[in-house]
Amino acid sequence: DGGITQSPKYLFRKEGQNVTLSCEQNLNHDAMYWYRQDPGQGLRLIYYSQIVNDFQKGDIAEGYSVSREKKESFPLTVTSAQKNPTAFYLCASSIQSGTSGRVHNEQFFGPGTRLTVL
Amino acid sequence: AQSVTQLDSHVSVSEGTPVLLRCNYSSSYSPSLFWYVQHPNKGLQLLLKYTSAATLVKGINGFEAEFKKSETSFHLTKPSAHMSDAAEYFCVVRYSSASKIIFGSGTRLSIRP
């Protein structure tokens, strides 16, 4: 089955620790995204990547880091510099990033990782 | 500035009655518009998308949306609500001039028995 997976589903972290959230897709999509969702709020973009070995900051990149060494993988590290990391994290992918022409390719979302800082 | 506004943070309807979730976007030459649904502790699932082929778009689970350029709206409707429709719904806009995707703040739909 094609799809996008995230692991773990639930993650607990002590203050001061870095943690890495996994995101893998086998859809052969070029673009991948990380979002943060807080209770009762919409999604906020953390980082996105349009192509392997390249990524850009989103709206709330501070305290986070990413890598894109492989097309199918886009891990997110929540560092100790992130002051309020407890949230639901969603990864998504799409066929193209939309930098030219008509862009109507939708994003496919993973099931999410709920991170709780103890 | 490019934006999308979901006019209601919470909508409650009785089972079997129509559903209307409202979405307005800032004007753009050629936006792509999407509606997603999110059940608790789950990822987002695409309901439907507008890509300029037709102004009335039919999606999954009996949902549909109409693109109205003059009103810059893309409201989501369903003729008869089902208990399983209770979820959070997001209106999403993507502009051809930028790679950025803009999410609305979401509308929580509750269904009364």
CSV table of C-alpha atoms in Angstrom, one decimal:
chain,number,residue,atom,x,y,z
A,1,ASP,CA,0.0,0.0,0.0
A,2,GLY,CA,1.2,3.5,-0.8
A,3,GLY,CA,1.1,6.0,1.9
A,4,ILE,CA,2.9,8.2,4.4
A,5,THR,CA,3.8,6.9,7.8
A,6,GLN,CA,4.9,8.6,11.0
A,7,SER,CA,6.4,7.1,14.1
A,8,PRO,CA,6.1,6.9,17.0
A,9,LYS,CA,2.4,7.6,17.5
A,10,TYR,CA,3.0,8.9,21.0
A,11,LEU,CA,6.2,10.4,22.3
A,12,PHE,CA,7.2,11.6,25.7
A,13,ARG,CA,10.2,13.8,26.3
A,14,LYS,CA,11.9,15.2,29.3
A,15,GLU,CA,12.7,18.9,29.3
A,16,GLY,CA,16.1,19.6,27.8
A,17,GLN,CA,16.1,16.5,25.5
A,18,ASN,CA,16.1,16.5,21.8
A,19,VAL,CA,13.8,14.1,20.1
A,20,THR,CA,13.4,13.0,16.4
A,21,LEU,CA,10.1,12.3,14.8
A,22,SER,CA,10.1,10.0,11.8
A,23,CYS,CA,8.2,10.6,8.5
A,24,GLU,CA,8.4,8.2,5.6
A,25,GLN,CA,6.5,8.1,2.3
A,26,ASN,CA,6.5,5.6,-0.6
A,27,LEU,CA,4.4,7.8,-2.9
A,28,ASN,CA,7.4,9.0,-4.8
A,29,HIS,CA,6.5,12.6,-3.9
A,30,ASP,CA,9.0,15.4,-4.3
A,31,ALA,CA,7.8,17.7,-1.6
A,32,MET,CA,7.4,17.0,2.1
A,33,TYR,CA,6.2,19.1,4.9
A,34,TRP,CA,6.1,19.3,8.7
A,35,TYR,CA,3.2,21.0,10.6
A,36,ARG,CA,2.4,21.6,14.2
A,37,GLN,CA,-1.1,21.5,15.5
A,38,ASP,CA,-2.2,22.8,18.9
A,39,PRO,CA,-5.6,22.2,20.5
A,40,GLY,CA,-8.4,24.0,18.8
A,41,GLN,CA,-6.0,25.6,16.2
A,42,GLY,CA,-5.2,25.0,12.6
A,43,LEU,CA,-1.9,23.8,11.2
A,44,ARG,CA,1.3,25.8,11.3
A,45,LEU,CA,4.1,25.1,8.9
A,46,ILE,CA,7.5,24.2,10.5
A,47,TYR,CA,9.7,23.2,7.6
A,48,TYR,CA,9.2,22.0,4.1
A,49,SER,CA,11.4,20.4,1.4
A,50,GLN,CA,10.9,20.5,-2.3
A,51,ILE,CA,13.7,18.2,-3.3
A,52,VAL,CA,16.3,16.0,-1.7
A,53,ASN,CA,19.1,17.8,0.2
A,54,ASP,CA,17.1,21.1,0.3
A,55,PHE,CA,14.6,22.5,2.7
A,56,GLN,CA,13.1,25.8,3.8
A,57,LYS,CA,11.9,27.2,7.0
A,58,GLY,CA,8.2,27.6,7.5
A,59,ASP,CA,6.4,30.0,9.8
A,60,ILE,CA,7.6,28.5,13.1
A,61,ALA,CA,11.0,26.9,12.5
A,62,GLU,CA,12.7,28.1,15.7
A,63,GLY,CA,13.7,25.2,17.9
A,64,TYR,CA,13.3,22.6,15.1
A,65,SER,CA,15.6,21.1,12.6
A,66,VAL,CA,15.1,18.7,9.6
A,67,SER,CA,17.1,16.8,7.0
A,68,ARG,CA,16.2,15.4,3.6
A,69,GLU,CA,18.9,13.0,2.7
A,70,LYS,CA,16.5,10.6,0.9
A,71,LYS,CA,13.4,11.4,-1.2
A,72,GLU,CA,11.2,9.2,1.0
A,73,SER,CA,12.3,10.4,4.4
A,74,PHE,CA,12.0,13.8,6.2
A,75,PRO,CA,12.7,13.5,9.9
A,76,LEU,CA,12.0,16.3,12.3
A,77,THR,CA,14.1,17.0,15.4
A,78,VAL,CA,12.5,18.9,18.2
A,79,THR,CA,15.4,20.5,20.0
A,80,SER,CA,15.7,21.7,23.6
A,81,ALA,CA,15.5,25.2,22.2
A,82,GLN,CA,11.8,24.8,21.4
A,83,LYS,CA,10.1,26.4,24.4
A,84,ASN,CA,6.7,24.8,24.1
A,85,PRO,CA,7.1,21.5,22.2
A,86,THR,CA,4.0,19.7,23.4
A,87,ALA,CA,1.7,19.4,20.4
A,88,PHE,CA,0.5,17.1,17.6
A,89,TYR,CA,2.9,16.9,14.7
A,90,LEU,CA,1.8,16.1,11.2
A,91,CYS,CA,3.9,15.2,8.2
A,92,ALA,CA,2.6,15.6,4.6
A,93,SER,CA,3.8,15.1,1.1
A,94,SER,CA,2.8,16.2,-2.4
A,95,ILE,CA,3.7,15.5,-5.9
A,96,GLN,CA,5.1,19.0,-6.6
A,97,SER,CA,5.8,22.0,-4.5
A,98,GLY,CA,3.9,24.5,-6.6
A,99,THR,CA,6.6,26.9,-7.6
A,100,SER,CA,5.4,27.2,-11.2
A,101,GLY,CA,2.2,27.0,-13.2
A,102,ARG,CA,-1.1,25.7,-11.9
A,103,VAL,CA,-0.7,23.9,-8.6
A,104,HIS,CA,-3.6,21.8,-7.5
A,105,ASN,CA,-1.9,18.7,-6.2
A,106,GLU,CA,-3.1,18.0,-2.8
A,107,GLN,CA,-1.1,17.0,0.2
A,108,PHE,CA,-1.2,13.6,1.7
A,109,PHE,CA,-1.0,13.4,5.5
A,110,GLY,CA,0.5,10.9,7.9
A,111,PRO,CA,-1.4,9.9,11.0
A,112,GLY,CA,0.5,12.2,13.3
A,113,THR,CA,2.8,12.0,16.3
A,114,ARG,CA,1.6,13.4,19.6
A,115,LEU,CA,4.6,14.8,21.6
A,116,THR,CA,4.3,15.5,25.3
A,117,VAL,CA,7.0,17.1,27.3
A,118,LEU,CA,7.1,15.9,30.9
B,1,ALA,CA,-1.9,39.3,2.2
B,2,GLN,CA,-3.0,35.9,1.1
B,3,SER,CA,-5.4,34.3,3.6
B,4,VAL,CA,-8.2,31.9,4.2
B,5,THR,CA,-11.0,32.4,6.7
B,6,GLN,CA,-13.3,29.8,8.1
B,7,LEU,CA,-16.2,31.8,9.4
B,8,ASP,CA,-17.4,29.4,12.1
B,9,SER,CA,-15.2,27.7,14.7
B,10,HIS,CA,-17.9,25.3,15.7
B,11,VAL,CA,-21.1,24.1,13.9
B,12,SER,CA,-23.7,21.9,15.4
B,13,VAL,CA,-26.5,20.2,13.4
B,14,SER,CA,-28.9,17.4,14.0
B,15,GLU,CA,-28.4,14.1,12.3
B,16,GLY,CA,-30.2,14.0,8.9
B,17,THR,CA,-30.2,17.8,8.5
B,18,PRO,CA,-28.0,19.8,6.0
B,19,VAL,CA,-24.4,20.8,6.8
B,20,LEU,CA,-22.9,24.1,5.7
B,21,LEU,CA,-19.3,25.0,6.6
B,22,ARG,CA,-18.1,28.3,5.3
B,23,CYS,CA,-14.8,29.3,3.8
B,24,ASN,CA,-13.6,32.5,2.3
B,25,TYR,CA,-10.2,33.2,0.7
B,26,SER,CA,-8.3,36.3,-0.3
B,27,SER,CA,-8.6,37.1,-3.9
B,28,SER,CA,-6.1,35.6,-6.3
B,29,TYR,CA,-5.9,35.0,-10.0
B,30,SER,CA,-5.8,31.2,-9.8
B,31,PRO,CA,-6.2,29.6,-6.4
B,32,SER,CA,-6.4,25.9,-5.8
B,33,LEU,CA,-8.9,25.1,-3.0
B,34,PHE,CA,-9.2,22.0,-0.8
B,35,TRP,CA,-11.3,20.7,2.1
B,36,TYR,CA,-9.8,18.3,4.5
B,37,VAL,CA,-11.4,16.4,7.4
B,38,GLN,CA,-9.6,15.4,10.6
B,39,HIS,CA,-11.0,12.9,13.1
B,40,PRO,CA,-9.6,13.1,16.7
B,41,ASN,CA,-5.9,12.1,16.9
B,42,LYS,CA,-5.7,11.4,13.2
B,43,GLY,CA,-4.1,12.9,10.2
B,44,LEU,CA,-6.0,14.9,7.6
B,45,GLN,CA,-7.9,13.3,4.8
B,46,LEU,CA,-8.8,15.0,1.6
B,47,LEU,CA,-12.6,15.5,1.0
B,48,LEU,CA,-12.4,17.4,-2.3
B,49,LYS,CA,-10.5,19.9,-4.3
B,50,TYR,CA,-11.2,22.7,-6.8
B,51,THR,CA,-8.9,22.9,-9.7
B,52,SER,CA,-11.0,25.1,-12.1
B,53,ALA,CA,-12.5,22.2,-14.1
B,54,ALA,CA,-15.9,22.8,-12.6
B,55,THR,CA,-17.2,25.2,-10.0
B,56,LEU,CA,-19.3,22.6,-8.2
B,57,VAL,CA,-17.0,19.9,-6.8
B,58,LYS,CA,-18.1,16.6,-5.5
B,59,GLY,CA,-16.1,14.8,-2.8
B,60,ILE,CA,-16.2,11.7,-0.7
B,61,ASN,CA,-18.8,10.8,1.9
B,62,GLY,CA,-21.5,12.9,0.1
B,63,PHE,CA,-19.8,16.3,0.6
B,64,GLU,CA,-19.6,18.9,-2.1
B,65,ALA,CA,-18.4,22.5,-2.4
B,66,GLU,CA,-19.0,25.3,-4.8
B,67,PHE,CA,-16.4,27.8,-5.9
B,68,LYS,CA,-17.8,31.3,-6.2
B,69,LYS,CA,-15.2,33.7,-7.6
B,70,SER,CA,-17.4,36.8,-7.2
B,71,GLU,CA,-17.8,36.0,-3.5
B,72,THR,CA,-14.3,34.5,-3.0
B,73,SER,CA,-16.0,31.6,-1.2
B,74,PHE,CA,-15.7,27.8,-1.2
B,75,HIS,CA,-18.3,26.6,1.2
B,76,LEU,CA,-18.6,22.9,2.1
B,77,THR,CA,-22.1,21.3,2.1
B,78,LYS,CA,-23.8,18.0,2.7
B,79,PRO,CA,-27.5,17.4,2.3
B,80,SER,CA,-27.9,15.1,5.3
B,81,ALA,CA,-25.5,14.9,8.2
B,82,HIS,CA,-24.4,11.5,9.7
B,83,MET,CA,-23.0,10.9,13.1
B,84,SER,CA,-19.8,9.8,11.5
B,85,ASP,CA,-19.3,13.3,10.0
B,86,ALA,CA,-18.4,14.7,13.5
B,87,ALA,CA,-14.9,15.9,13.0
B,88,GLU,CA,-12.7,19.0,12.4
B,89,TYR,CA,-12.8,20.4,8.9
B,90,PHE,CA,-10.1,22.5,7.3
B,91,CYS,CA,-10.3,24.8,4.2
B,92,VAL,CA,-7.0,25.1,2.5
B,93,VAL,CA,-5.8,27.4,-0.2
B,94,ARG,CA,-2.8,27.1,-2.5
B,95,TYR,CA,-1.8,30.0,-4.8
B,96,SER,CA,0.0,29.6,-8.0
B,97,SER,CA,2.3,32.5,-7.2
B,98,ALA,CA,3.8,30.8,-4.2
B,99,SER,CA,4.6,27.3,-3.0
B,100,LYS,CA,3.0,28.1,0.4
B,101,ILE,CA,-0.2,26.4,1.4
B,102,ILE,CA,-2.5,28.3,3.7
B,103,PHE,CA,-4.8,26.5,6.2
B,104,GLY,CA,-7.9,27.9,7.7
B,105,SER,CA,-8.3,27.7,11.5
B,106,GLY,CA,-10.7,24.8,11.2
B,107,THR,CA,-14.4,24.2,12.0
B,108,ARG,CA,-15.5,21.6,14.5
B,109,LEU,CA,-18.6,19.9,13.3
B,110,SER,CA,-20.8,18.3,16.0
B,111,ILE,CA,-23.8,16.1,15.1
B,112,ARG,CA,-26.8,15.8,17.5
B,113,PRO,CA,-28.7,12.6,17.6
